[in-house]
Coordinates of C-alpha atoms and ligand atoms in Angstrom, one line a residue:
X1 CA 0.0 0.0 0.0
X2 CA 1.7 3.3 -1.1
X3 CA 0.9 6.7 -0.4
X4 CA 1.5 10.0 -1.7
X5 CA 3.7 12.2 0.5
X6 CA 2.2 15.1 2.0
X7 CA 3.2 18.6 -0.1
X8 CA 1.4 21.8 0.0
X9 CA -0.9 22.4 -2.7
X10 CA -2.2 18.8 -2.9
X11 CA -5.9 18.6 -1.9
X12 CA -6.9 16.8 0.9
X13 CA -8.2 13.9 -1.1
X14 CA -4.9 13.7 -3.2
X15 CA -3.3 13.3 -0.4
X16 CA -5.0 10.3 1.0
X17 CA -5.1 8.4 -2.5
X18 CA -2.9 5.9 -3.5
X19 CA -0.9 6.1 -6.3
X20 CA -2.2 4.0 -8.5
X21 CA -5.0 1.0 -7.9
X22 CA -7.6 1.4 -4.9
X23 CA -10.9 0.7 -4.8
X24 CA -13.3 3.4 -6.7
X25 CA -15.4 5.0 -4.0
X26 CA -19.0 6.6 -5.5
X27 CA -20.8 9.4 -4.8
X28 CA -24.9 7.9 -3.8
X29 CA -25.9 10.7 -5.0
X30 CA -24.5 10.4 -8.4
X31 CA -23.1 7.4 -9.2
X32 CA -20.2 9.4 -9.9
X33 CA -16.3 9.1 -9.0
X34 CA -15.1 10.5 -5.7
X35 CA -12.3 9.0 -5.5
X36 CA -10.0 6.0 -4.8
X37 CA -9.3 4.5 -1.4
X38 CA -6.2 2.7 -0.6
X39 CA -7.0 -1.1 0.7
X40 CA -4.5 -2.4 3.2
X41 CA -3.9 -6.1 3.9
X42 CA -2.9 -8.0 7.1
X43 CA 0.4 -7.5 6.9
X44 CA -0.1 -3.7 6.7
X45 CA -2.2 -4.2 9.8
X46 CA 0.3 -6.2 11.3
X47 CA 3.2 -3.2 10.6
X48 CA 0.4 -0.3 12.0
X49 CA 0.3 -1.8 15.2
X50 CA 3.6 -2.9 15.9
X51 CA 4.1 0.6 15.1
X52 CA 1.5 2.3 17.5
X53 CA 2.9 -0.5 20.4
X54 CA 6.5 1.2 19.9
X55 CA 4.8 5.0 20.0
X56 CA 2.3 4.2 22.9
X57 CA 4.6 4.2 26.1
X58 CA 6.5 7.4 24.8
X59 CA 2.8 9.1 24.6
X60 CA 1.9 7.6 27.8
X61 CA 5.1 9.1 29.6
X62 CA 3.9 12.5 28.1
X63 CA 2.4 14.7 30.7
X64 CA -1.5 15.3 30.4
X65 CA -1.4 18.8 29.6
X66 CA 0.7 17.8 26.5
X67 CA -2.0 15.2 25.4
X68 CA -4.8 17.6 26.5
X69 CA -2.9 20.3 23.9
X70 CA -2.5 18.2 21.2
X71 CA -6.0 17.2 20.9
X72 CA -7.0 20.9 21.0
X73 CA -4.2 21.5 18.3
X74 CA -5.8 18.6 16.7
X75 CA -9.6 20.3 17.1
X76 CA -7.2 23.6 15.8
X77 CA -6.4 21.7 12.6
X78 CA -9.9 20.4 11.8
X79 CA -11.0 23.4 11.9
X80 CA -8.5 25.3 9.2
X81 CA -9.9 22.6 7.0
X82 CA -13.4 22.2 7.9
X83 CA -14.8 23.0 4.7
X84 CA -12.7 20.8 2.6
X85 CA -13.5 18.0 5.4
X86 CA -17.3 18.6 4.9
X87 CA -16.8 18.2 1.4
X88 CA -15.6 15.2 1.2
X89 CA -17.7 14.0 3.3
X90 CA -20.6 15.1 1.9
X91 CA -19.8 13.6 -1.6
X92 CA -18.5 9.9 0.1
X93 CA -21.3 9.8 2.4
X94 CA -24.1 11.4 0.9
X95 CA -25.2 14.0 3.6
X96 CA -25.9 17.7 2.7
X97 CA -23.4 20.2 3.7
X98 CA -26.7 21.7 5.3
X99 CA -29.1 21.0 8.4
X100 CA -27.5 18.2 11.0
X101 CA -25.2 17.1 8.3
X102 CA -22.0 17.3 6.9
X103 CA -20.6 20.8 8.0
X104 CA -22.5 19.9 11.3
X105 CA -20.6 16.8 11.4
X106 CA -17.2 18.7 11.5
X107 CA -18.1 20.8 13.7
X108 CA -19.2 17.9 16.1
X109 CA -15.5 16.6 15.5
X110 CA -13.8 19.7 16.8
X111 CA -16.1 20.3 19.8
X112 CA -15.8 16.4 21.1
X113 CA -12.0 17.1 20.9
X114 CA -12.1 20.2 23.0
X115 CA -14.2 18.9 25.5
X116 CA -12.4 15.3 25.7
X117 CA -9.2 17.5 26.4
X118 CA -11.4 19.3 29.2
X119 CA -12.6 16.9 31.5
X120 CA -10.5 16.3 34.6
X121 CA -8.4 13.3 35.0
X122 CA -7.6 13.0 38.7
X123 CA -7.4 9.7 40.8
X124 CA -9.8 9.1 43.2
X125 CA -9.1 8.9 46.2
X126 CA -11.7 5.7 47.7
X127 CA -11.2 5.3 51.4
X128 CA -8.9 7.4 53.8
X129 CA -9.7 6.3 57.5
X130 CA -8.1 4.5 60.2
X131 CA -8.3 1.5 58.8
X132 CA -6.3 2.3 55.7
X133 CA -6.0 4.5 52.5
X134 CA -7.1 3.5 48.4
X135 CA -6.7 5.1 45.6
X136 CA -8.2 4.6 42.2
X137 CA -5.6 5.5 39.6
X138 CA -6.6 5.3 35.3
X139 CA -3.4 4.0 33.4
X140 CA -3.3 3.5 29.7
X141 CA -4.6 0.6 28.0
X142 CA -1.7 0.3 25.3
X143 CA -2.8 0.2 21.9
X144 CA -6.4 0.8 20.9
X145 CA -8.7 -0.7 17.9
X146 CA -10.8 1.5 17.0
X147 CA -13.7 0.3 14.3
X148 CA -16.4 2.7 12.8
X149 CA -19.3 2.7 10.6
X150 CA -20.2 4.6 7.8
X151 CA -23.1 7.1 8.8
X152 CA -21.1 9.9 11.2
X153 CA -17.8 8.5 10.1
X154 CA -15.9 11.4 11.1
X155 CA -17.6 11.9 14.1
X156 CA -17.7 8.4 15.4
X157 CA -14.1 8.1 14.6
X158 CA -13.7 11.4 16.7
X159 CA -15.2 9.3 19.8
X160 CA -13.2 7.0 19.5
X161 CA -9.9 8.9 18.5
X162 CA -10.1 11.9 21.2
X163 CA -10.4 9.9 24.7
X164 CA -7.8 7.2 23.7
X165 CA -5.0 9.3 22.8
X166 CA -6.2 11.4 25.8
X167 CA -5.6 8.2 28.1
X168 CA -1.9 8.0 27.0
X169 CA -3.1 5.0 24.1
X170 CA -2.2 5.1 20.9
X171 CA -4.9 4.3 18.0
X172 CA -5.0 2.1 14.9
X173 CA -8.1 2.9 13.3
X174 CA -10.3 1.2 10.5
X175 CA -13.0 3.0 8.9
X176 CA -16.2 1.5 7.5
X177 CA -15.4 0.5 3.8
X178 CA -18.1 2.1 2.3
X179 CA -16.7 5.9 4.1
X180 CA -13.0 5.1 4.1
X181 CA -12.0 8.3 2.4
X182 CA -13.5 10.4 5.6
X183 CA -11.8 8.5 7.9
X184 CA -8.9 8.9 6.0
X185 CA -9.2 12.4 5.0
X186 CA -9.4 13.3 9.3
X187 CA -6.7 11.2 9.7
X188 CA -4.6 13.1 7.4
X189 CA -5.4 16.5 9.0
X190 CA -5.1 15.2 13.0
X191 CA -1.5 13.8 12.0
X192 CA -0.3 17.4 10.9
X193 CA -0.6 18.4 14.4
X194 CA -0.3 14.4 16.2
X195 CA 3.3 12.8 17.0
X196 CA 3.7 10.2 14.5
X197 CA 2.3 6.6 14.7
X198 CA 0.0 8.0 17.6
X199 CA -3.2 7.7 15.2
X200 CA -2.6 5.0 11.9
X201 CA -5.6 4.6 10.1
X202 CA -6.0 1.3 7.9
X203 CA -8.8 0.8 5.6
X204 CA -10.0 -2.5 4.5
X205 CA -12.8 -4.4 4.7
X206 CA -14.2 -6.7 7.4
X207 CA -11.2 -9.2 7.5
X208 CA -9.0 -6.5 8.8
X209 CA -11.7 -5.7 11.3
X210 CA -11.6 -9.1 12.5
X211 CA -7.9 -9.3 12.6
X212 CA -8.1 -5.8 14.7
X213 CA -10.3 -7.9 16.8
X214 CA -8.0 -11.3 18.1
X215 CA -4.3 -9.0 17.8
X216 CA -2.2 -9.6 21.0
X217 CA -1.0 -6.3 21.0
X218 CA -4.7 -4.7 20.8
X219 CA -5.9 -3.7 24.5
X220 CA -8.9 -2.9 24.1
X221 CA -11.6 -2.5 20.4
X222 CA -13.8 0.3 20.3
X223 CA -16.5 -0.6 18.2
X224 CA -19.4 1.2 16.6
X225 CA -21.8 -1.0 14.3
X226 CA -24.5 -3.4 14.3
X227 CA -25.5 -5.6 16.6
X228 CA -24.3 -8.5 14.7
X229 CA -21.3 -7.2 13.6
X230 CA -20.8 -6.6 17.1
X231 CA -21.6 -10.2 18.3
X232 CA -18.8 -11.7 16.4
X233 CA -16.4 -9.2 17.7
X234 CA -17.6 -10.1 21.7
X235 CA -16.8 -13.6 20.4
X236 CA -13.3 -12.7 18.8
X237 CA -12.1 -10.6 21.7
X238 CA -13.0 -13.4 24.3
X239 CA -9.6 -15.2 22.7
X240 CA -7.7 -12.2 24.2
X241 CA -9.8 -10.9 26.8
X242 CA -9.7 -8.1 25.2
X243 CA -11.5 -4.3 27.0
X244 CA -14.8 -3.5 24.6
X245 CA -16.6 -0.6 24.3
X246 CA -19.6 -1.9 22.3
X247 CA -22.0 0.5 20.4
X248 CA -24.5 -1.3 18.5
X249 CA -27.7 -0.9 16.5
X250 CA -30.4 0.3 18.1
X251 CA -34.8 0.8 17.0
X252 CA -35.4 3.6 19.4
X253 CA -38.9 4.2 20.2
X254 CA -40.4 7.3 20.9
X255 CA -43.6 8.1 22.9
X256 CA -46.3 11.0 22.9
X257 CA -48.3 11.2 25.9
X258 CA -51.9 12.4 25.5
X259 CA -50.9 16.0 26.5
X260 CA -48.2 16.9 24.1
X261 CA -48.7 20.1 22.0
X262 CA -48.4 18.2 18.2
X263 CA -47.7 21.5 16.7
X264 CA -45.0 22.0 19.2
X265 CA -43.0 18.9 19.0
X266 CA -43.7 18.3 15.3
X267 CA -40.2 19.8 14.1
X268 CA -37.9 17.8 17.2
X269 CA -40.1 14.5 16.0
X270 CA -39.2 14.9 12.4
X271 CA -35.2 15.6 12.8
X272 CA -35.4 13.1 16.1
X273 CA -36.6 10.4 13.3
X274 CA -34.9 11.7 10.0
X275 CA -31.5 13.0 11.2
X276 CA -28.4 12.0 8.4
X277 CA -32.0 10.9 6.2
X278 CA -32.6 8.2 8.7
X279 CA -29.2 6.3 8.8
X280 CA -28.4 7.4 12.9
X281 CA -28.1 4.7 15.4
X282 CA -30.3 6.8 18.0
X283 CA -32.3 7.8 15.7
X284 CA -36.3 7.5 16.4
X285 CA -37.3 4.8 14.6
X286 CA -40.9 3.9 15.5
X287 CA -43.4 6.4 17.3
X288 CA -46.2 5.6 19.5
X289 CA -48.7 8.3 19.6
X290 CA -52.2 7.9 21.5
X291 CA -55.6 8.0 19.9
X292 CA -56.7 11.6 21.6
X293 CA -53.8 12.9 19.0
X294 CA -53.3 10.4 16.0
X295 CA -54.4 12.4 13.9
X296 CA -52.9 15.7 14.5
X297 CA -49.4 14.8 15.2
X298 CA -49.6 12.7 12.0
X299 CA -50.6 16.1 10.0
X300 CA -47.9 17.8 12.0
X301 CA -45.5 15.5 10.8
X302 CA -46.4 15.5 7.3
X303 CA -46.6 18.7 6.9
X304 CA -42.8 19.8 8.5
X305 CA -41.5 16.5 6.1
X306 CA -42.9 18.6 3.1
X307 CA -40.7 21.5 4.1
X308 CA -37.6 19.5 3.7
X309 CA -35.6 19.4 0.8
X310 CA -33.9 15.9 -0.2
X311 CA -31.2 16.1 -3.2
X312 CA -27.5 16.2 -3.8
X313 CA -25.7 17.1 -0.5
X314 CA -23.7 19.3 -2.4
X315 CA -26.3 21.7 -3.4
X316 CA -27.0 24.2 -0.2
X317 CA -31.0 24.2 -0.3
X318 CA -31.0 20.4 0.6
X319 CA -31.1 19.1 4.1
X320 CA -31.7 15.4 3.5
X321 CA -29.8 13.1 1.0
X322 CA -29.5 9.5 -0.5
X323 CA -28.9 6.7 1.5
X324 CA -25.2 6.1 1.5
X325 CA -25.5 2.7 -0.5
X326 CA -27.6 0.4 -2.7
X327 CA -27.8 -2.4 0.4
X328 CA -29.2 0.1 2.8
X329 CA -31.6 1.2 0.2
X330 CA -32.8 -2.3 0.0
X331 CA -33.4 -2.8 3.3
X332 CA -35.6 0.3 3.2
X333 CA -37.6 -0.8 0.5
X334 CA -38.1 -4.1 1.6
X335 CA -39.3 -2.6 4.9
X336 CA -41.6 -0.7 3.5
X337 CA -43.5 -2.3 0.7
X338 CA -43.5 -5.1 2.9
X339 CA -45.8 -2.5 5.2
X340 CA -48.0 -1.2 1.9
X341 CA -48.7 -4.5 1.1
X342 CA -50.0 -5.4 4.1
X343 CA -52.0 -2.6 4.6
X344 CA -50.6 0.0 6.6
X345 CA -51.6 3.9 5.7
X346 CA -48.9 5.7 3.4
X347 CA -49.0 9.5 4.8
X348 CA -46.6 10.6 2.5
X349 CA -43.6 8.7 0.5
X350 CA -43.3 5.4 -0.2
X351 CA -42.3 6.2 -4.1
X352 CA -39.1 5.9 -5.2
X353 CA -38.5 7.0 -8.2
X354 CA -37.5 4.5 -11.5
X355 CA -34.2 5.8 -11.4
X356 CA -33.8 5.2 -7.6
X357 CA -35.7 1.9 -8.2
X358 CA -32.8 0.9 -10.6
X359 CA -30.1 2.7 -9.0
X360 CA -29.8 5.3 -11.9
X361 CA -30.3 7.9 -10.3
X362 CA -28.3 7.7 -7.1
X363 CA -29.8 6.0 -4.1
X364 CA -32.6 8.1 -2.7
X365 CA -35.4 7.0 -0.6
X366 CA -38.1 9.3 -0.6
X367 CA -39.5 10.9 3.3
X368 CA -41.8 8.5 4.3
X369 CA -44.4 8.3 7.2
X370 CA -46.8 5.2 7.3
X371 CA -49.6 5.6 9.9
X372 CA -51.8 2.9 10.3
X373 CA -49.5 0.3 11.2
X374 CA -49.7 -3.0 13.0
X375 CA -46.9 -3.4 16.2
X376 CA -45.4 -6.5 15.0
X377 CA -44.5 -5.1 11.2
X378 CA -40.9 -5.7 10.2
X379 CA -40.7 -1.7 9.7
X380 CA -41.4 -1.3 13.5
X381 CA -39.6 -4.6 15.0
X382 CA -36.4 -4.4 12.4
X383 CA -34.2 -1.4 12.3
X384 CA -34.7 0.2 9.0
X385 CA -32.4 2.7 9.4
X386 CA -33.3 5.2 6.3
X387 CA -35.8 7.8 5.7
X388 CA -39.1 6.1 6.8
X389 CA -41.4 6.7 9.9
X390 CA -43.7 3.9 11.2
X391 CA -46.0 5.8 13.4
X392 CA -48.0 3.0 15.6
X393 CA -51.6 4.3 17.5
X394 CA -51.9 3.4 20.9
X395 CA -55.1 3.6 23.1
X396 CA -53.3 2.5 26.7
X397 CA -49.9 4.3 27.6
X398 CA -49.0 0.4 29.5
X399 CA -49.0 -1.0 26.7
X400 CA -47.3 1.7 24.5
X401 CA -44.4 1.3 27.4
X402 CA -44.6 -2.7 26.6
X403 CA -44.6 -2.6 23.5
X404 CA -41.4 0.0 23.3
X405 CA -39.5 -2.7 25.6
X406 CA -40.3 -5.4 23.9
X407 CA -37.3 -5.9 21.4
X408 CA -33.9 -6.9 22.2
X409 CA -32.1 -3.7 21.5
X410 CA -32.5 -0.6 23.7
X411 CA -30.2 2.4 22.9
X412 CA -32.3 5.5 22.8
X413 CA -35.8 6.2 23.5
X414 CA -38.0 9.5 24.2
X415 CA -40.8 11.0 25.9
X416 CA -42.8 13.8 24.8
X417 CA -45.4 15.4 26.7
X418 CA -46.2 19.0 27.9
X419 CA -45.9 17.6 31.6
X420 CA -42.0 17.0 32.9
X421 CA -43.0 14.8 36.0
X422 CA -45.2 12.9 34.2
X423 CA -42.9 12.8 31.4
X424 CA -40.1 11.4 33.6
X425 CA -42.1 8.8 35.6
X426 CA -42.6 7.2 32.0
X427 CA -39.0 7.8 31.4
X428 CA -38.2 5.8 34.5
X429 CA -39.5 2.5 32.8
X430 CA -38.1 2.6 29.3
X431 CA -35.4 -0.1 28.7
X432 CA -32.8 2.3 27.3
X433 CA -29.2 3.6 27.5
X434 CA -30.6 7.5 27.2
X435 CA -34.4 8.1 27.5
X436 CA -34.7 12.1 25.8
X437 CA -38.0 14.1 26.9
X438 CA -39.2 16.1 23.9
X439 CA -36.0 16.0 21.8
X440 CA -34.4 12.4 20.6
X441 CA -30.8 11.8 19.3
X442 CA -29.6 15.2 21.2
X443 CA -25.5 14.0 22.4
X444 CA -23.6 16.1 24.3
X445 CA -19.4 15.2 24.8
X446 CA -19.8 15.8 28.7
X447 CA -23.1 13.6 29.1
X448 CA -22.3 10.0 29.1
X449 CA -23.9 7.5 26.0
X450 CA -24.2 4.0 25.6
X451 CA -26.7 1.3 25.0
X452 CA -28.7 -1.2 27.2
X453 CA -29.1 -4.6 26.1
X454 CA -28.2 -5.9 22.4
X455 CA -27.4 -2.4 21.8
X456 CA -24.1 -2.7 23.6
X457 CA -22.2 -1.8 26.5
X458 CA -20.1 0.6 28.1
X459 CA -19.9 4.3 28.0
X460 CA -18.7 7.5 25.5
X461 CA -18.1 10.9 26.3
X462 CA -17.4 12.9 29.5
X463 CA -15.2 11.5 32.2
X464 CA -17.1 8.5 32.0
X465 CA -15.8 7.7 28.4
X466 CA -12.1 8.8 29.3
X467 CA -12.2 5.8 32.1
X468 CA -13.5 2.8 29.8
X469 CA -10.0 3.1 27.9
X470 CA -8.2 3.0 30.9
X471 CA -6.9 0.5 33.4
X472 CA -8.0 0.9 36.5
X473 CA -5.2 0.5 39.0
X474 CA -6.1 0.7 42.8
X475 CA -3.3 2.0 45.4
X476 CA -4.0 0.9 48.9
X477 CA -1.7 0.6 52.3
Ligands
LIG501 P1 -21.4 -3.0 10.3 O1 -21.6 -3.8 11.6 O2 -21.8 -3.6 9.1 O3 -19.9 -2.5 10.1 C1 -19.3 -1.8 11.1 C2 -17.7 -2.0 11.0 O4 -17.4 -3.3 11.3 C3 -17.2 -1.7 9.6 O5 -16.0 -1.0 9.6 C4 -17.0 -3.2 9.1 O6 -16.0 -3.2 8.0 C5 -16.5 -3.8 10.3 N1 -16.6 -5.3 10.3 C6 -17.3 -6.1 9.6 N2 -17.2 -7.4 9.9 C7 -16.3 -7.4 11.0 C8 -15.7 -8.4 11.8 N3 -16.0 -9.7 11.6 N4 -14.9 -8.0 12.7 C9 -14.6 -6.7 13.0 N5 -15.1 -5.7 12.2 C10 -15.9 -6.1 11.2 O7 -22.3 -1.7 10.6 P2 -22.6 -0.5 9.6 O8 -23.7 -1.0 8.6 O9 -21.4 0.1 9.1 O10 -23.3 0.6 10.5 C11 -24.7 0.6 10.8 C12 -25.1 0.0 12.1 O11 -24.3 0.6 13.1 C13 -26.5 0.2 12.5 O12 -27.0 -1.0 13.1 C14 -26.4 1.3 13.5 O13 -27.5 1.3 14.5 C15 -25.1 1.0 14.2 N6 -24.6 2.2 14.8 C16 -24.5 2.3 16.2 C17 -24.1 3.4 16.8 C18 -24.0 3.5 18.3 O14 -23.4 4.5 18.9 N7 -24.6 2.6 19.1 C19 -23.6 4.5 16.1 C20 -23.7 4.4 14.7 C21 -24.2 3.3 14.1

């Protein structure tokens, strides 16, 4: 695998091709060329972390201030080349510049960096009596694994990036191979500021991934992807014993109670269930709305999804794009006829277009809301992840609760009402990692996120997230 060298005046994305050969990455918008991505084999894998062990206990001798700098200089360097970032992503991934998108997306990666290298790392001290003295100390893992997916691939590679270098671990990183070039192309730019070998990014497809996944000199994976993904890498780590941080799929569930203003809420539903068209992993994914407003909340919804322009994520009136490839689009269309056919209302949607029906035209799944809808339909129990809204009526809130506890995944969920208390006594019995009241999907670096059952375990973000990749070392006498 050979590189070009880094010299001024080559673009971003010349830099991070190979020279010749790669694998042609598409634009789903267009079908067109973006560019070409280098594909590394095992012994590149091997090299990159024999690399990162030799540059971990240098880092890891490096005071934290230093580490807390260079992740700023790092958020610093991002943000020089935001634009050109965005870009890029925008045209490998599909999302508009606009709305919670692309340049959104960037930003996300510079403010997780500033606020990973903000959060105080101080050991604590546990007991301090007569009877004795303890003290938890957080050491470095060694060398993280760090494997992403290809909706946020910039920022989810930020999560992962910014609180293990923080830790004193060094990183070898493989993106998604559908988004390899973003991972890449944020690579590239954190290195200009990063000591070298700290951060080694090697794109491949899932055999690298699984060879990331049994390594003897990998600590610890970080792992963002579906749930089955995920279950073969809980089964390759056991060889190893290796630390995981597991962040899996999720079919989050959200809930109206009887006194919510639809009018109100209407807006936060809509981007709560269509943020990055769909394809979030805490994204809403099946409403439960009550009978007293059915009706109105399914107007509501309609009527904000009419007011939101799907199309090239390049052009700066869209705020919704194509699904980022032709499998996902599958799965959204298989979801959904399968719902049309067996009779389930269409509010709006449902229509692709011949050229998205024969992948012509770039992969685009038109906004869709289906009212009507029977609990048990694959589009409710089966995460569809795309543009499409099943919007289930319930006439007892027990069994609305029931019903959004019922599957084996539980990552987000939310509750909207006009009342708080009564909001959060139905948040109190939601199977979830974060229940939201009247907002979903809303992350914040210093709040802690994770998943509760098949959707994963352990924590990102805040202090939290800078202990899961460390060892935790108690001092006692
Ligand atoms: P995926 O599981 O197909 O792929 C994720 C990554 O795993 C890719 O980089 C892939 O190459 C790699 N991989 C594949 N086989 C592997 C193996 N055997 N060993 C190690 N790595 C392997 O997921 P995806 O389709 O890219 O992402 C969509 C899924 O991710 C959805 O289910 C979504 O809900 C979930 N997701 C979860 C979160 C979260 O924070 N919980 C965030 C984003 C996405």
């Amino acid at each position: 695998m050979t590189t070009q060298n880094v010299s001024d005046g080559q673009s971003l994305l010349e830099r991070i091709q190979p020279v010749s050969g790669g694998r042609e990455i598409l634009d789903p918008a267009t079908g067109e060329l973006v560019g070409r991505a280098p594909e590394a084999d095992l012994a590149d894998l091997d090299a990159a972390v024999a690399r990162a062990k030799a540059a971990q206990s240098g880092w890891a001798a490096r005071a934290d201030e230093d580490r807390a700098g260079l992740l700023n200089a790092a958020a610093d360097a991002i943000e020089a080349q935001a634009e050109e970032l965005a870009v890029l992503l925008s045209r490998e991934q599909g999302k508009p510049l606009n709305g919670p998108n692309a340049r959104f997306e960037v930003g996300a990666c510079v403010a997780w960096l500033r606020a990973t290298a903000s959060f105080p790392v101080e050991p604590e001290v546990l007991l301090d009596d007569e009877s004795g003295h303890a003290e938890l100390h957080h050491r470095p893992l060694g060398v993280v694994g760090a494997i992403g997916p290809w909706n946020w691939p910039m920022m989810i590679s930020i999560w992962q990036i910014a609180p293990s270098l923080r830790m004193g671990n060094t990183v070898v990183i493989k993106p998604s191979g559908y988004t390899p070039l973003s991972v890449l192309g944020l690579v590239e730019v954190l290195n200009t500021v990063l000591p070298a070998d700290l951060l080694i990014a090697v794109p491949g497809r899932g055999d690298i991934g699984d060879r990331l996944t049994r390594h003897p000199d990998i600590a610890k994976i970080m792992f963002t992807g579906s749930t089955p993904t995920g279950k073969k890498i809980i089964a390759a780590a056991a060889e190893t014993v290796k630390r995981l941080t597991m962040e899996l799929g999720g079919n989050d569930a959200g809930i109206v109670l009887d006194d919510a203003d639809p009018a109100a809420i209407a807006e936060d539903l809509f981007w709560g269930a269509f943020i990055n068209t769909g394809q979030t992993c805490a994204a809403m994914k099946r409403l439960y709305v009550p009978d007293a407003l059915y009706d109105q909340v399914c107007d509501a919804l309609v009527a904000v999804a009419g007011q939101m322009p799907m199309g090239n994520g390049l052009d700066e009136g869209n705020v919704l794009g194509p699904l980022q490839n032709r499998a996902q689009w599958e799965i959204v269309d298989r979801l959904v006829t399968a719902a049309v056919d067996s009779g389930a209302r269409v509010l709006t949607g449902a229509d692709p277009s011949p050229e998205a029906v024969d992948g012509s035209g770039g992969h685009f799944y038109p906004t869709t809301l289906i009212a009507d809808i029977d609990g048990d339909d694959p589009l409710v129990v089966e995460e569809q992840f795309g543009p499409a809204l099943p919007i289930i009526r319930y006439t007892d809130l027990d069994e609305a609760i029931a019903a959004a506890n019922a599957l084996e995944v539980g990552l987000g969920s939310s509750v909207w009402s006009s009342d708080l208390d009564r909001a959060r006594a139905v948040a109190a019995r939601l199977e979830a990692g974060t229940t939201w009241i009247n907002k979903h999907g809303a992350i914040d670096p210093r709040v802690p996120f994770g998943g509760a059952k098949e959707s994963g375990f352990g924590l990102e973000f805040g202090a939290h997230g800078l202990r899961e990749v460390s060892q935790p070392h108690v001092i006692s006498w």
